[in-house]
Amino acid sequence: MAEKKVVVFIYLPEETVAVPAGIFTHDSDAGIGSFAYGRKYLARKNALPVDPIALPLAETPREVTTNGGLYGAFRDASPDYWGRLVIAADAKLPPEALSEIDFLLAGNATRVGNLDFRSSPEAPEPELVPPHFNQLDRIIQVAGKIEAGEETEHHLVQLLRQGTSMGGARPKCTVEWEEALWIAKFPAKDDTLNIPRIEYANLKLAQQCGIQIPEVHLIQTGGKDVFLTRRFDREKSESGWKRKGFISAFSFMQWDERDQLKWEYSAIADNMRRHMAPIHIHELFRRMVFNILVRNTDDHPRNHGMLFNGDIMSLSPAYDIVPSFTRLGIGSSFRLAMSVGGQGREANLENALSHSSRFGLPTEAATEIVKHLITVTRNWREIYRRFGIDDRELDLLAPSFAFCNQSVHP
């Protein structure tokens, strides 16, 4: 049967137990989804949309055909590539044998945001039992086996499963440490560079540029570096874990995976003006320029996010910013995943400044931001070395930082 139904639950602000908000019906053959709020939920004084962009509070069911029939917030709360590998390994099935509803239901209490998906309105609250920090060594071993397509013990897969419901393609897991939840990112089997340490150093560089980042740490276990980033959608309280809503920029714009030509920073900025304060739009401009300076070409709209808590929406702390490796002699020109300005996706500072007005920035103000970012990122070698990146890797990364030596004029 192609059509399946699932009950959508939501954790309302300051509450630690979810309430049923409505029914999501998904037809996998037709690629159509439909959601209807429950009348009891709509009658609540503190009712909030389950998707603040695509699903305003209303009694009329709304259909969606983008992204195979998934609303943006639902897709964001569903596991992505790595999470699907783990869930499929736990079920002893290939990922393609599972439906979108299967993945929604298989997600656990560590999923991103403030939504949950259950088989019935009476279904119990999922238990939040992520692995503890001191189990990281075993988790890394299991992750390596899954990544290599090897069989592993069911109880060890379950250990990883309890913390796996996040997006992204690299091996990771949510762990509990020091009264908080953290995303632990591990080395991948094909890494030729120390990506966990490089990501840590690069976010520290972003922080020095004035970009908001989550709390981050770099630790070693089993002789391997692990990058820890604190979950910004969770906060521990005496009664349990409070959640903030999360929606990716991709879902914020209601884009489809097939519509990559529509992906552009300035369009996100235009939409942000209707929902957020100017400070967040200026921050998006800063991140766009930083992505150019550090050659982060994995800046697709799922790697930008928005948090909402009640009626207040803000740009989330920055995440998944890693330099793309390139070689000397290949050429310094490259493109970002989203359009930057009048020259489309061409990653250069002139292009970044060409649409600055759409970010609410006069040319002079935007130029000063760019100059400041250049001044800071020119010291990337010193900052990277301070965080343990060796000379071999610094030399390999140098071509990725070619734009740091440029000057800019209004």
PDB file of N, CA and C in Angstrom, residues 367-407:
ATOM      1  N   THR A 367      31.243  46.506   2.210  1.00  0.00           N
ATOM      2  CA  THR A 367      32.683  46.478   1.924  1.00  0.00           C
ATOM      3  C   THR A 367      33.490  46.390   3.203  1.00  0.00           C
ATOM      4  N   GLU A 368      33.073  47.101   4.239  1.00  0.00           N
ATOM      5  CA  GLU A 368      33.778  47.042   5.520  1.00  0.00           C
ATOM      6  C   GLU A 368      33.698  45.647   6.133  1.00  0.00           C
ATOM      7  N   ILE A 369      32.557  44.989   5.983  1.00  0.00           N
ATOM      8  CA  ILE A 369      32.431  43.614   6.478  1.00  0.00           C
ATOM      9  C   ILE A 369      33.400  42.703   5.747  1.00  0.00           C
ATOM     10  N   VAL A 370      33.466  42.844   4.426  1.00  0.00           N
ATOM     11  CA  VAL A 370      34.369  42.019   3.622  1.00  0.00           C
ATOM     12  C   VAL A 370      35.816  42.271   4.011  1.00  0.00           C
ATOM     13  N   LYS A 371      36.198  43.533   4.186  1.00  0.00           N
ATOM     14  CA  LYS A 371      37.575  43.864   4.566  1.00  0.00           C
ATOM     15  C   LYS A 371      37.940  43.244   5.914  1.00  0.00           C
ATOM     16  N   HIS A 372      36.999  43.308   6.857  1.00  0.00           N
ATOM     17  CA  HIS A 372      37.248  42.713   8.177  1.00  0.00           C
ATOM     18  C   HIS A 372      37.448  41.197   8.068  1.00  0.00           C
ATOM     19  N   LEU A 373      36.617  40.542   7.273  1.00  0.00           N
ATOM     20  CA  LEU A 373      36.737  39.093   7.116  1.00  0.00           C
ATOM     21  C   LEU A 373      38.066  38.722   6.456  1.00  0.00           C
ATOM     22  N   ILE A 374      38.497  39.518   5.490  1.00  0.00           N
ATOM     23  CA  ILE A 374      39.786  39.257   4.836  1.00  0.00           C
ATOM     24  C   ILE A 374      40.923  39.407   5.849  1.00  0.00           C
ATOM     25  N   THR A 375      40.869  40.459   6.643  1.00  0.00           N
ATOM     26  CA  THR A 375      41.927  40.709   7.635  1.00  0.00           C
ATOM     27  C   THR A 375      42.069  39.535   8.593  1.00  0.00           C
ATOM     28  N   VAL A 376      40.953  38.999   9.048  1.00  0.00           N
ATOM     29  CA  VAL A 376      41.000  37.880   9.997  1.00  0.00           C
ATOM     30  C   VAL A 376      41.434  36.593   9.316  1.00  0.00           C
ATOM     31  N   THR A 377      40.837  36.294   8.166  1.00  0.00           N
ATOM     32  CA  THR A 377      41.123  35.002   7.528  1.00  0.00           C
ATOM     33  C   THR A 377      42.523  34.939   6.921  1.00  0.00           C
ATOM     34  N   ARG A 378      43.173  36.083   6.716  1.00  0.00           N
ATOM     35  CA  ARG A 378      44.560  36.054   6.247  1.00  0.00           C
ATOM     36  C   ARG A 378      45.473  35.341   7.253  1.00  0.00           C
ATOM     37  N   ASN A 379      45.047  35.328   8.503  1.00  0.00           N
ATOM     38  CA  ASN A 379      45.834  34.669   9.556  1.00  0.00           C
ATOM     39  C   ASN A 379      45.405  33.221   9.766  1.00  0.00           C
ATOM     40  N   TRP A 380      44.784  32.613   8.757  1.00  0.00           N
ATOM     41  CA  TRP A 380      44.243  31.273   8.932  1.00  0.00           C
ATOM     42  C   TRP A 380      45.313  30.249   9.310  1.00  0.00           C
ATOM     43  N   ARG A 381      46.524  30.393   8.729  1.00  0.00           N
ATOM     44  CA  ARG A 381      47.585  29.436   9.056  1.00  0.00           C
ATOM     45  C   ARG A 381      47.918  29.468  10.549  1.00  0.00           C
ATOM     46  N   GLU A 382      48.076  30.656  11.081  1.00  0.00           N
ATOM     47  CA  GLU A 382      48.400  30.807  12.498  1.00  0.00           C
ATOM     48  C   GLU A 382      47.293  30.223  13.378  1.00  0.00           C
ATOM     49  N   ILE A 383      46.039  30.501  13.002  1.00  0.00           N
ATOM     50  CA  ILE A 383      44.907  30.016  13.801  1.00  0.00           C
ATOM     51  C   ILE A 383      44.799  28.496  13.685  1.00  0.00           C
ATOM     52  N   TYR A 384      44.928  27.976  12.480  1.00  0.00           N
ATOM     53  CA  TYR A 384      44.873  26.522  12.290  1.00  0.00           C
ATOM     54  C   TYR A 384      45.997  25.829  13.060  1.00  0.00           C
ATOM     55  N   ARG A 385      47.220  26.407  12.981  1.00  0.00           N
ATOM     56  CA  ARG A 385      48.362  25.801  13.673  1.00  0.00           C
ATOM     57  C   ARG A 385      48.127  25.806  15.185  1.00  0.00           C
ATOM     58  N   ARG A 386      47.499  26.852  15.668  1.00  0.00           N
ATOM     59  CA  ARG A 386      47.206  26.946  17.108  1.00  0.00           C
ATOM     60  C   ARG A 386      46.311  25.800  17.564  1.00  0.00           C
ATOM     61  N   PHE A 387      45.467  25.308  16.647  1.00  0.00           N
ATOM     62  CA  PHE A 387      44.552  24.226  17.003  1.00  0.00           C
ATOM     63  C   PHE A 387      45.038  22.862  16.514  1.00  0.00           C
ATOM     64  N   GLY A 388      46.356  22.761  16.244  1.00  0.00           N
ATOM     65  CA  GLY A 388      46.969  21.458  16.034  1.00  0.00           C
ATOM     66  C   GLY A 388      47.023  20.962  14.611  1.00  0.00           C
ATOM     67  N   ILE A 389      46.756  21.815  13.604  1.00  0.00           N
ATOM     68  CA  ILE A 389      46.878  21.387  12.209  1.00  0.00           C
ATOM     69  C   ILE A 389      48.361  21.424  11.832  1.00  0.00           C
ATOM     70  N   ASP A 390      48.897  20.301  11.338  1.00  0.00           N
ATOM     71  CA  ASP A 390      50.334  20.242  11.068  1.00  0.00           C
ATOM     72  C   ASP A 390      50.690  20.918   9.743  1.00  0.00           C
ATOM     73  N   ASP A 391      51.991  21.116   9.533  1.00  0.00           N
ATOM     74  CA  ASP A 391      52.462  21.855   8.358  1.00  0.00           C
ATOM     75  C   ASP A 391      52.087  21.167   7.056  1.00  0.00           C
ATOM     76  N   ARG A 392      52.103  19.841   7.020  1.00  0.00           N
ATOM     77  CA  ARG A 392      51.732  19.125   5.796  1.00  0.00           C
ATOM     78  C   ARG A 392      50.307  19.476   5.387  1.00  0.00           C
ATOM     79  N   GLU A 393      49.382  19.448   6.353  1.00  0.00           N
ATOM     80  CA  GLU A 393      47.992  19.751   6.032  1.00  0.00           C
ATOM     81  C   GLU A 393      47.798  21.233   5.728  1.00  0.00           C
ATOM     82  N   LEU A 394      48.552  22.087   6.406  1.00  0.00           N
ATOM     83  CA  LEU A 394      48.478  23.517   6.106  1.00  0.00           C
ATOM     84  C   LEU A 394      48.866  23.781   4.658  1.00  0.00           C
ATOM     85  N   ASP A 395      49.936  23.128   4.196  1.00  0.00           N
ATOM     86  CA  ASP A 395      50.371  23.311   2.813  1.00  0.00           C
ATOM     87  C   ASP A 395      49.332  22.775   1.833  1.00  0.00           C
ATOM     88  N   LEU A 396      48.709  21.650   2.169  1.00  0.00           N
ATOM     89  CA  LEU A 396      47.684  21.087   1.295  1.00  0.00           C
ATOM     90  C   LEU A 396      46.439  21.979   1.233  1.00  0.00           C
ATOM     91  N   LEU A 397      46.152  22.671   2.324  1.00  0.00           N
ATOM     92  CA  LEU A 397      44.963  23.526   2.380  1.00  0.00           C
ATOM     93  C   LEU A 397      45.194  24.915   1.785  1.00  0.00           C
ATOM     94  N   ALA A 398      46.463  25.311   1.645  1.00  0.00           N
ATOM     95  CA  ALA A 398      46.773  26.681   1.217  1.00  0.00           C
ATOM     96  C   ALA A 398      46.037  27.119  -0.046  1.00  0.00           C
ATOM     97  N   PRO A 399      45.939  26.273  -1.112  1.00  0.00           N
ATOM     98  CA  PRO A 399      45.220  26.728  -2.310  1.00  0.00           C
ATOM     99  C   PRO A 399      43.746  27.045  -2.058  1.00  0.00           C
ATOM    100  N   SER A 400      43.172  26.495  -0.989  1.00  0.00           N
ATOM    101  CA  SER A 400      41.763  26.748  -0.686  1.00  0.00           C
ATOM    102  C   SER A 400      41.542  28.140  -0.111  1.00  0.00           C
ATOM    103  N   PHE A 401      42.640  28.784   0.302  1.00  0.00           N
ATOM    104  CA  PHE A 401      42.524  30.100   0.937  1.00  0.00           C
ATOM    105  C   PHE A 401      43.079  31.207   0.051  1.00  0.00           C
ATOM    106  N   ALA A 402      43.018  31.008  -1.259  1.00  0.00           N
ATOM    107  CA  ALA A 402      43.605  31.964  -2.194  1.00  0.00           C
ATOM    108  C   ALA A 402      42.990  33.348  -2.084  1.00  0.00           C
ATOM    109  N   PHE A 403      41.676  33.427  -1.806  1.00  0.00           N
ATOM    110  CA  PHE A 403      41.000  34.728  -1.786  1.00  0.00           C
ATOM    111  C   PHE A 403      41.365  35.568  -0.567  1.00  0.00           C
ATOM    112  N   CYS A 404      41.976  34.948   0.438  1.00  0.00           N
ATOM    113  CA  CYS A 404      42.336  35.705   1.648  1.00  0.00           C
ATOM    114  C   CYS A 404      43.384  36.766   1.373  1.00  0.00           C
ATOM    115  N   ASN A 405      44.105  36.637   0.262  1.00  0.00           N
ATOM    116  CA  ASN A 405      45.170  37.581  -0.054  1.00  0.00           C
ATOM    117  C   ASN A 405      44.713  38.684  -0.999  1.00  0.00           C
ATOM    118  N   GLN A 406      43.427  38.711  -1.326  1.00  0.00           N
ATOM    119  CA  GLN A 406      42.928  39.739  -2.232  1.00  0.00           C
ATOM    120  C   GLN A 406      42.590  41.018  -1.472  1.00  0.00           C
ATOM    121  N   SER A 407      42.469  42.095  -2.215  1.00  0.00           N
ATOM    122  CA  SER A 407      41.972  43.354  -1.658  1.00  0.00           C
ATOM    123  C   SER A 407      40.620  43.621  -2.286  1.00  0.00           C
TER     124      SER A 407
END
